Structures are given as structure tokens and as C-alpha cells.
mmCIF file of C-alpha atoms in Angstrom:
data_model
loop_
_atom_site.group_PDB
_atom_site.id
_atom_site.type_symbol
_atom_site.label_atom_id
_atom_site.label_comp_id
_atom_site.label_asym_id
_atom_site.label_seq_id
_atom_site.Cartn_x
_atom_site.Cartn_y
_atom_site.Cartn_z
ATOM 1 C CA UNK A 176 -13.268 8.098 -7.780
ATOM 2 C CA UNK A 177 -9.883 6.363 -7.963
ATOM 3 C CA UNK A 178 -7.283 9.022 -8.631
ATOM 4 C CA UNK A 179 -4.441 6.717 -9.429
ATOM 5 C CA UNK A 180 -5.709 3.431 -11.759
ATOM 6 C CA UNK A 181 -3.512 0.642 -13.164
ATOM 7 C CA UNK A 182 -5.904 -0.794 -15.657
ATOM 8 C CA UNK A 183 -4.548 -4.408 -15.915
ATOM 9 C CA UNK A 184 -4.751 -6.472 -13.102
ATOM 10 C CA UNK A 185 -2.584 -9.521 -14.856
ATOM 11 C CA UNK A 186 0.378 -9.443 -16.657
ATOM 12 C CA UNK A 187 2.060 -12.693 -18.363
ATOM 13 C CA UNK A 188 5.426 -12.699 -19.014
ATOM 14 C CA UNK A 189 8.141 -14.993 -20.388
ATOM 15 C CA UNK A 190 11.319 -14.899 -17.839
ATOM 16 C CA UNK A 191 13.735 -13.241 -19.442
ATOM 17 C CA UNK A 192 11.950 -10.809 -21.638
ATOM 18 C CA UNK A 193 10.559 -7.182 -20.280
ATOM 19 C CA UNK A 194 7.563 -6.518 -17.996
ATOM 20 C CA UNK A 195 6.101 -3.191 -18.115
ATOM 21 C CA UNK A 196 3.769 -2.200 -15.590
ATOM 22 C CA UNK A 197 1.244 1.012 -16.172
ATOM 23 C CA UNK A 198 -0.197 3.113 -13.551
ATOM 24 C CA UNK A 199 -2.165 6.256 -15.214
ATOM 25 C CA UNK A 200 -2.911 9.425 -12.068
ATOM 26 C CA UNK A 201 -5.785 12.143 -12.566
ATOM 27 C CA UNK A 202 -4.669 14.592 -9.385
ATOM 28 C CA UNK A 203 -2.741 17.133 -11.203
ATOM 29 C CA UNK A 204 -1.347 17.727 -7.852
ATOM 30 C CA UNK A 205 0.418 14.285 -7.825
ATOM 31 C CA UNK A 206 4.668 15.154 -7.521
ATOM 32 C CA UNK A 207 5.821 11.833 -6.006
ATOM 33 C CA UNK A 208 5.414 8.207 -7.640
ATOM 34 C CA UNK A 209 5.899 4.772 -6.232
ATOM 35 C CA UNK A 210 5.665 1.616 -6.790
ATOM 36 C CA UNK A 211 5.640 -1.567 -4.179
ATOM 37 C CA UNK A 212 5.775 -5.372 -4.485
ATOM 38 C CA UNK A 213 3.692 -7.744 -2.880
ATOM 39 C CA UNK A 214 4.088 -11.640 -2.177
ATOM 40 C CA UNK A 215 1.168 -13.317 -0.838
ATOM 41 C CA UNK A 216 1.005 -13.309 2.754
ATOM 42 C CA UNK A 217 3.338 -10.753 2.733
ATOM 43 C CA UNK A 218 3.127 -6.772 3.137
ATOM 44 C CA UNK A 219 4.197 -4.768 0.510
ATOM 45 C CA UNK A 220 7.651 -3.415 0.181
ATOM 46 C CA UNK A 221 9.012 -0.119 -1.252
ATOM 47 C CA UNK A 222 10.531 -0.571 -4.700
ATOM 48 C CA UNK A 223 11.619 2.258 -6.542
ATOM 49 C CA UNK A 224 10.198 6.168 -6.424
ATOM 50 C CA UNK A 225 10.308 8.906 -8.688
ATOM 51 C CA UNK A 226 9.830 12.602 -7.958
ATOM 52 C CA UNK A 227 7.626 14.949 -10.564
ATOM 53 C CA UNK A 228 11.161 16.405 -11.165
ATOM 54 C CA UNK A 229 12.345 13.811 -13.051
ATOM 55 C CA UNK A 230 11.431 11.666 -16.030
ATOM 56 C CA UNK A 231 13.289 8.611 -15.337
ATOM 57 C CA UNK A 232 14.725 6.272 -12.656
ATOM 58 C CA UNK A 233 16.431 3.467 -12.489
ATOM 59 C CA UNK A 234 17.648 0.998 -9.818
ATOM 60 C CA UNK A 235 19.156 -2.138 -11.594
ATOM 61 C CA UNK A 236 16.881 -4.003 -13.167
ATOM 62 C CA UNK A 237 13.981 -1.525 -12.367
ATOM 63 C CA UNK A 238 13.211 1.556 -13.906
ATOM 64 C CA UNK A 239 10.440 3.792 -13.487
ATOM 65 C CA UNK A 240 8.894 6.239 -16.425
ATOM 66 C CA UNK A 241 7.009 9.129 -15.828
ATOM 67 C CA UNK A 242 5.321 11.351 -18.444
ATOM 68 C CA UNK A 243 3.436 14.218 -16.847
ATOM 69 C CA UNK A 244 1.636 15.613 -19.453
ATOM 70 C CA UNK A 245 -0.126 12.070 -19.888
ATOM 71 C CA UNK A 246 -0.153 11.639 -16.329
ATOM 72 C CA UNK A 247 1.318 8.342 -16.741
ATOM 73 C CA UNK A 248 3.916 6.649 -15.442
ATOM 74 C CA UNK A 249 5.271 2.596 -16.271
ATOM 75 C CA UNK A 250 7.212 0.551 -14.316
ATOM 76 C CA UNK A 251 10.029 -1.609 -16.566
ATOM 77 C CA UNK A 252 11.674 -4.878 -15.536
ATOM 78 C CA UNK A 253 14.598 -5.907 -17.042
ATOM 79 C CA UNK A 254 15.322 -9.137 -17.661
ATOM 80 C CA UNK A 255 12.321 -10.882 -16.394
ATOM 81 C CA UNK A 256 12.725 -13.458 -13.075
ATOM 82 C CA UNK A 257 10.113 -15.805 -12.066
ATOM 83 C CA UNK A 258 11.018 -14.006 -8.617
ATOM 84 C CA UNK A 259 9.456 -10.749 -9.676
ATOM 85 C CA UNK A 260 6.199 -12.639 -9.626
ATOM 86 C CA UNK A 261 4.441 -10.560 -7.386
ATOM 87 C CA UNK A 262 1.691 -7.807 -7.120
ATOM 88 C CA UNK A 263 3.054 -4.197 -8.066
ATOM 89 C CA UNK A 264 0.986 -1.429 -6.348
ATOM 90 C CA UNK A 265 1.366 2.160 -8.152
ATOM 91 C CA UNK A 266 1.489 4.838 -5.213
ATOM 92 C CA UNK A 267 1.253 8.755 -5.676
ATOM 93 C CA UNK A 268 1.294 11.425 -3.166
ATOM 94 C CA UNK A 269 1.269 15.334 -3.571
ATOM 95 C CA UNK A 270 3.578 17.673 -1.654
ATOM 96 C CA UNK A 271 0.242 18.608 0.744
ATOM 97 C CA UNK A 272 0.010 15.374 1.557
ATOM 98 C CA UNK A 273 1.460 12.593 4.135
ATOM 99 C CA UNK A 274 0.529 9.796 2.921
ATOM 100 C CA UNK A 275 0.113 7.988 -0.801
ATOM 101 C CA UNK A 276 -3.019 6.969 -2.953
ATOM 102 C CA UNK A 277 -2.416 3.738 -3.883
ATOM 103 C CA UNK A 278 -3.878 1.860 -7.586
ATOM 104 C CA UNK A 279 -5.353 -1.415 -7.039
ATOM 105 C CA UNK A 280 -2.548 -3.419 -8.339
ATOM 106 C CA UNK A 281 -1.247 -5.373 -11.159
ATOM 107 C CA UNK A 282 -0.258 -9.270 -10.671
ATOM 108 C CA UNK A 283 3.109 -10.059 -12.672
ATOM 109 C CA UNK A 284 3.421 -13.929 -13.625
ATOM 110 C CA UNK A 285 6.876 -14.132 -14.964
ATOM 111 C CA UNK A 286 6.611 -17.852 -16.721
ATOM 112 C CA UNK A 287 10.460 -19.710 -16.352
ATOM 113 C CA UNK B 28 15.893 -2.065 13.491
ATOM 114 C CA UNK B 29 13.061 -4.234 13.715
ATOM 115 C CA UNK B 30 10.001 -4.165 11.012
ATOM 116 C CA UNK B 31 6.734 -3.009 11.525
ATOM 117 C CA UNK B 32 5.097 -6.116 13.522
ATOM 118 C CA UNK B 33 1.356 -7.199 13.272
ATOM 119 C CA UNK B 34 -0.649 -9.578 15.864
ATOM 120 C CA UNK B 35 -2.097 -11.741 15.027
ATOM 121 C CA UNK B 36 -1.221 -13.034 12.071
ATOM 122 C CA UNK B 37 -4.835 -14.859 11.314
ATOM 123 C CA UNK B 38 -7.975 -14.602 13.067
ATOM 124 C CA UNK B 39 -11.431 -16.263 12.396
ATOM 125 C CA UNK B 40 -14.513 -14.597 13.719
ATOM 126 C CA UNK B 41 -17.910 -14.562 13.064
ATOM 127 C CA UNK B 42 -20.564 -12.279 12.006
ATOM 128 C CA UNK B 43 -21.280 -9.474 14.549
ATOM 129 C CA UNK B 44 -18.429 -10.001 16.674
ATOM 130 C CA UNK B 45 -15.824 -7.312 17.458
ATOM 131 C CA UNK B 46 -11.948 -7.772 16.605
ATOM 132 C CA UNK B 47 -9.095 -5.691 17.437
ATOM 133 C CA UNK B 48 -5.915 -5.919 15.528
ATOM 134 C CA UNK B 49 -2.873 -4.197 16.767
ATOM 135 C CA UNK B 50 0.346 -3.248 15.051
ATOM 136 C CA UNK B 51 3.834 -1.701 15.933
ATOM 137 C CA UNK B 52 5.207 0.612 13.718
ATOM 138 C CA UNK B 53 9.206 0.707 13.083
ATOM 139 C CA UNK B 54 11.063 2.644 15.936
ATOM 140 C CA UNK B 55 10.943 6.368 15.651
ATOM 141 C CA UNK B 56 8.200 6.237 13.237
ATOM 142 C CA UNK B 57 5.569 8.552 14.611
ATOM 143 C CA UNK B 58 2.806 7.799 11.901
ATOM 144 C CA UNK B 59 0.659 4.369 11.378
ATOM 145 C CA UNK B 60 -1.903 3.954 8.942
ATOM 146 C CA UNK B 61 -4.411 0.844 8.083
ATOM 147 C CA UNK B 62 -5.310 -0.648 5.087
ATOM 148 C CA UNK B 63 -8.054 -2.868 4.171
ATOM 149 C CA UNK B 64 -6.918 -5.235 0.939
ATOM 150 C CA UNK B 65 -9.435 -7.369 -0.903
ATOM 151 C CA UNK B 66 -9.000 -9.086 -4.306
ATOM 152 C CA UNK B 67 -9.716 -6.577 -7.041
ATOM 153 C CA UNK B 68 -9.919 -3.605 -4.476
ATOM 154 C CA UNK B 69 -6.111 -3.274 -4.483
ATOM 155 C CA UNK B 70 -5.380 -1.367 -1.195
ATOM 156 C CA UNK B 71 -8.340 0.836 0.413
ATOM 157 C CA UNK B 72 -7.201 3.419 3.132
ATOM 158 C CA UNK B 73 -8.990 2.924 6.337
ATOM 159 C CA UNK B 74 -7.169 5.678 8.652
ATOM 160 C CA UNK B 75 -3.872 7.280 9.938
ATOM 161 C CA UNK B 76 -2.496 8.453 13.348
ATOM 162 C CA UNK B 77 0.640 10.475 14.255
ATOM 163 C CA UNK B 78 0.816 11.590 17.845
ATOM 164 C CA UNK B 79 -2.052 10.005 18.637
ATOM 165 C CA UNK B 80 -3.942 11.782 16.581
ATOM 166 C CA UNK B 81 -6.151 10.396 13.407
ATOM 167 C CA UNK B 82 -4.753 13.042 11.397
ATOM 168 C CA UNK B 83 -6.580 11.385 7.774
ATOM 169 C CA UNK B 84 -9.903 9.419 7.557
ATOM 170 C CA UNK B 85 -10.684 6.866 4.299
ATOM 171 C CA UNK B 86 -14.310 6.111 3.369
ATOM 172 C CA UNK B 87 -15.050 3.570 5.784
ATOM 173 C CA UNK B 88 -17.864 3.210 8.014
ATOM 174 C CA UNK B 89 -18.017 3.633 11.734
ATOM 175 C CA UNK B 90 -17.363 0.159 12.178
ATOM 176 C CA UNK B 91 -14.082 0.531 12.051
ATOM 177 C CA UNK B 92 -11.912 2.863 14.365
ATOM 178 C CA UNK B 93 -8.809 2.875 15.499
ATOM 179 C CA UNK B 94 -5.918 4.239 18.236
ATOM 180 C CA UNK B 95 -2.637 5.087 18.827
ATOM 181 C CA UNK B 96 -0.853 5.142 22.143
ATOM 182 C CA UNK B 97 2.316 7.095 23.208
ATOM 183 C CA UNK B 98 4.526 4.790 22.427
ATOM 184 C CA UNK B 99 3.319 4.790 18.655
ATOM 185 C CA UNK B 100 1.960 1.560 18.767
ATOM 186 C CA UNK B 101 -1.601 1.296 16.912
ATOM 187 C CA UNK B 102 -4.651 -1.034 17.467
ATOM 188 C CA UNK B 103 -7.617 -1.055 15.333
ATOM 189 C CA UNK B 104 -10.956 -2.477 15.898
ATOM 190 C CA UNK B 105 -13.971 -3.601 14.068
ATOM 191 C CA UNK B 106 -17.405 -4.102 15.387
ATOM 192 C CA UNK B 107 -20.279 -5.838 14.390
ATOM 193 C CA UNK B 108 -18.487 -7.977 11.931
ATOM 194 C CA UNK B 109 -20.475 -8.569 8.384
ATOM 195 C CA UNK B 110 -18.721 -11.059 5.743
ATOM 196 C CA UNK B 111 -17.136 -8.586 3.520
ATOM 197 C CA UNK B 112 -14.778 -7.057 6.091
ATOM 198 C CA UNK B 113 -12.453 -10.525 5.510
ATOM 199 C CA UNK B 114 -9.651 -9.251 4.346
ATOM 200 C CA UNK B 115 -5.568 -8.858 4.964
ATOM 201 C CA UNK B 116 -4.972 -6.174 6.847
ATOM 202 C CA UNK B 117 -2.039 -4.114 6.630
ATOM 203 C CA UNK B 118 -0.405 -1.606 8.928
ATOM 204 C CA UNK B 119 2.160 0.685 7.627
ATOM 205 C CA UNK B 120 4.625 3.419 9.843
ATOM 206 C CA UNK B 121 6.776 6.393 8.466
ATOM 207 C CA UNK B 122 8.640 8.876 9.735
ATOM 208 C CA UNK B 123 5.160 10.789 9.195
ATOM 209 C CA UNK B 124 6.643 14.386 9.907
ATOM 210 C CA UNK B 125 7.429 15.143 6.129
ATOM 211 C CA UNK B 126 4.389 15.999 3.526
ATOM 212 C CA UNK B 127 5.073 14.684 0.028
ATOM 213 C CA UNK B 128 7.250 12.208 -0.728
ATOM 214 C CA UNK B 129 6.503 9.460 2.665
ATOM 215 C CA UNK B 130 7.802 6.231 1.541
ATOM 216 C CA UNK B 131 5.848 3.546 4.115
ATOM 217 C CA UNK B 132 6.868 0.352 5.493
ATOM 218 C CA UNK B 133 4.412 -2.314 5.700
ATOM 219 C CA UNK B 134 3.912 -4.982 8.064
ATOM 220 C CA UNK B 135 2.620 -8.578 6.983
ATOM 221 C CA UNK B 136 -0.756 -7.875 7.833
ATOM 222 C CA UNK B 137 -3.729 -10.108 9.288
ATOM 223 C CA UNK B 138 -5.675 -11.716 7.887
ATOM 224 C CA UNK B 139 -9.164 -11.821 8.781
ATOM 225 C CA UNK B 140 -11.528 -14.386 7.902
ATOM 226 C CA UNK B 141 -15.813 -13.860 9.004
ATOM 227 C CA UNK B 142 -17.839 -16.631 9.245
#
């Protein structure tokens, strides 16, 4: 039973416009949110995070939604770069735990 | 400091054969966990160590284990090789002493092919 589900696995985008990426959790439990990129042949690196605490995150062009009473969270990008083609991975850990549930990803083709 | 390092980088095996993959995690990181990724499976936990220890288990099947040494370094091994276990690899280390919020560094995985 996947506790943490990001229900589109492609995204299209035109470069400059916004990308937002959704990641939806069922573990109630859940007080920590990631998300990493991935390039092919690559491993994934750590993007942005935001704790249970807060609503909102950002980090340039990158910020990070969370809504806990949906038990969603979305990832924006702002302006678009053929460079953020990637995969995004959602991650979510609870305070018990030490180490994240990952989604199963969501491939972002920013077109130039 | 250096990145989390995986050997080798490729491998080609066949069915029923044994690999072992190894991985070294980022210095002072006392916790390395696996991950099997497959297209459409996003990434699957296999296991994690710290101190040695396998301190969490995913839902994989015997056929995969794994180890850590003192030194925090972490090999894992797969025997009896079927077709479905190609797949990139992926080793990540953190600090591994703090529940909650563990942000993990990945390595670039291998990538395992079965003939």
C-alpha cells in the first residue's frame, strides 16, 4: 500500500511558464516532506524540505506547498528551465522514523 | 567531503548468478540504505544499516541481503539472479542518528542488467 503517491508520472511544460508537481501522503503520522531530482544515470539529489510546521517554503525558484488537512503537498517551479527536466521524487518521513517513504516519481519535460 | 561512491557503475549478469554491489557512504555518515529503482516503480526500499546493524527491512525477498562493515562501508548482494531484478541501484548515507527529518545523499547507483 503506497503511503505517499504522486499520481502523474509525466508532466509537459513550456520553459518559462510554471511546473507544479503533486505528491498526495495517507500516514497521518507524516511531519517531514521532501522532494529530490533525478537525471538519468544519476542518483537523486536533495531539493527542498518542508517540516509539518509549516505551510510553505521556498528556495529561489522552488517552493514547496503543504496542506495537511488534504494531506497534500505540490512542488512549484518558477520560471520553467529545460534544466529542471528531471524526475522529482516526493519523500515523507514521520518523527519515529529514520528514514523517508518515497512516491514513485513524476518526469518533468520542460520544452525550450 | 567526498560523495557517497558506488562500484561498479554497470554490471551484466545472467540468470541465477550472484552479484554483490558495494557502496561508501559520505564520511561520518553512520547509516546506508539500498534502493531498488525500476521504471514505473519509482524507488522501492530494499534495507538499511547503521552500526552494522540492519536496523529497517523493505518487502524484498531473501534474495537480496546486505552488510555493513566498521568502517560504514555497505555491500549488498543478490543471489540467484531472475530478469526482473535489472535495475539501478542506489545507495544512500545520512547522519542516521536523528529520527524524523533524515535528508539522504545518494550515490549514482549501478546499474544492473540480467540476461
Amino acid at each position: 500500500d503506497q503511503q505517499v503517491k504522486q499520481n502523474s508520472p509525466s508532466l509537459s511544460v513550456q520553459e518559462g511558464r510554471i511546473s507544479i508537481l503533486n505528491c498526495d501522503y495517507t500516514n497521518s503520522m507524516f511531519d517531514y516532506f521532501l522532494w529530490y531530482k533525478k537525471y538519468p544515470a544519476e542518483g537523486p539529489t536533495f531539493l527542498i524540505s518542508i517540516s509539518s510546521i509549516k505551510d510553505k517554503n521556498e528556495d529561489g525558484r522552488f517552493t514547496v506547498f503543504l496542506n495537511k488537512s488534504a494531506k497534500h503537498l505540490s512542488l512549484h517551479i518558477v520560471p520553467s528551465q529545460p534544466g529542471d527536466s528531471a524526475v522529482y521524487f516526493c519523500a515523507a518521513s514521520e518523527g519515529g522514523s529514520y528514514i523517508p517513504t518515497f512516491g514513485r516519481g513524476t518526469s518533468l519535460i520542460v520544452h525550450p | 567531503k567526498a560523495g557517497v561512491t558506488q562500484t561498479p557503475r554497470y554490471l551484466i549478469k545472467t540468470r541465477g548468478q550472484q552479484v554483490t554491489l558495494s557502496c561508501s557512504p559520505i564520511s561520518g555518515h553512520r547509516s546506508v540504505s539500498w534502493y531498488q529503482q525500476t521504471p514505473g516503480q519509482g524507488l522501492q526500499f530494499l534495507f538499511e544499516y547503521f552500526s552494522e546493524t540492519q536496523r529497517n527491512k523493505g518487502n524484498f525477498p531473501g534474495r537480496f541481503s546486505g552488510r555493513q562493515f566498521s568502517n560504514s562501508r555497505s555491500e549488498m548482494n543478490v543471489s540467484t539472479l531472475e530478469l526482473g531484478d535489472s535495475a539501478l541501484y542506489l545507495c544512500a548515507s545520512s547522519p542516521g542518528s536523528m529520527r524524523g527529518n533524515n535528508e539522504q545523499f545518494f550515490g549514482p547507483g549501478t546499474r544492473l542488467t540480467v540476461l
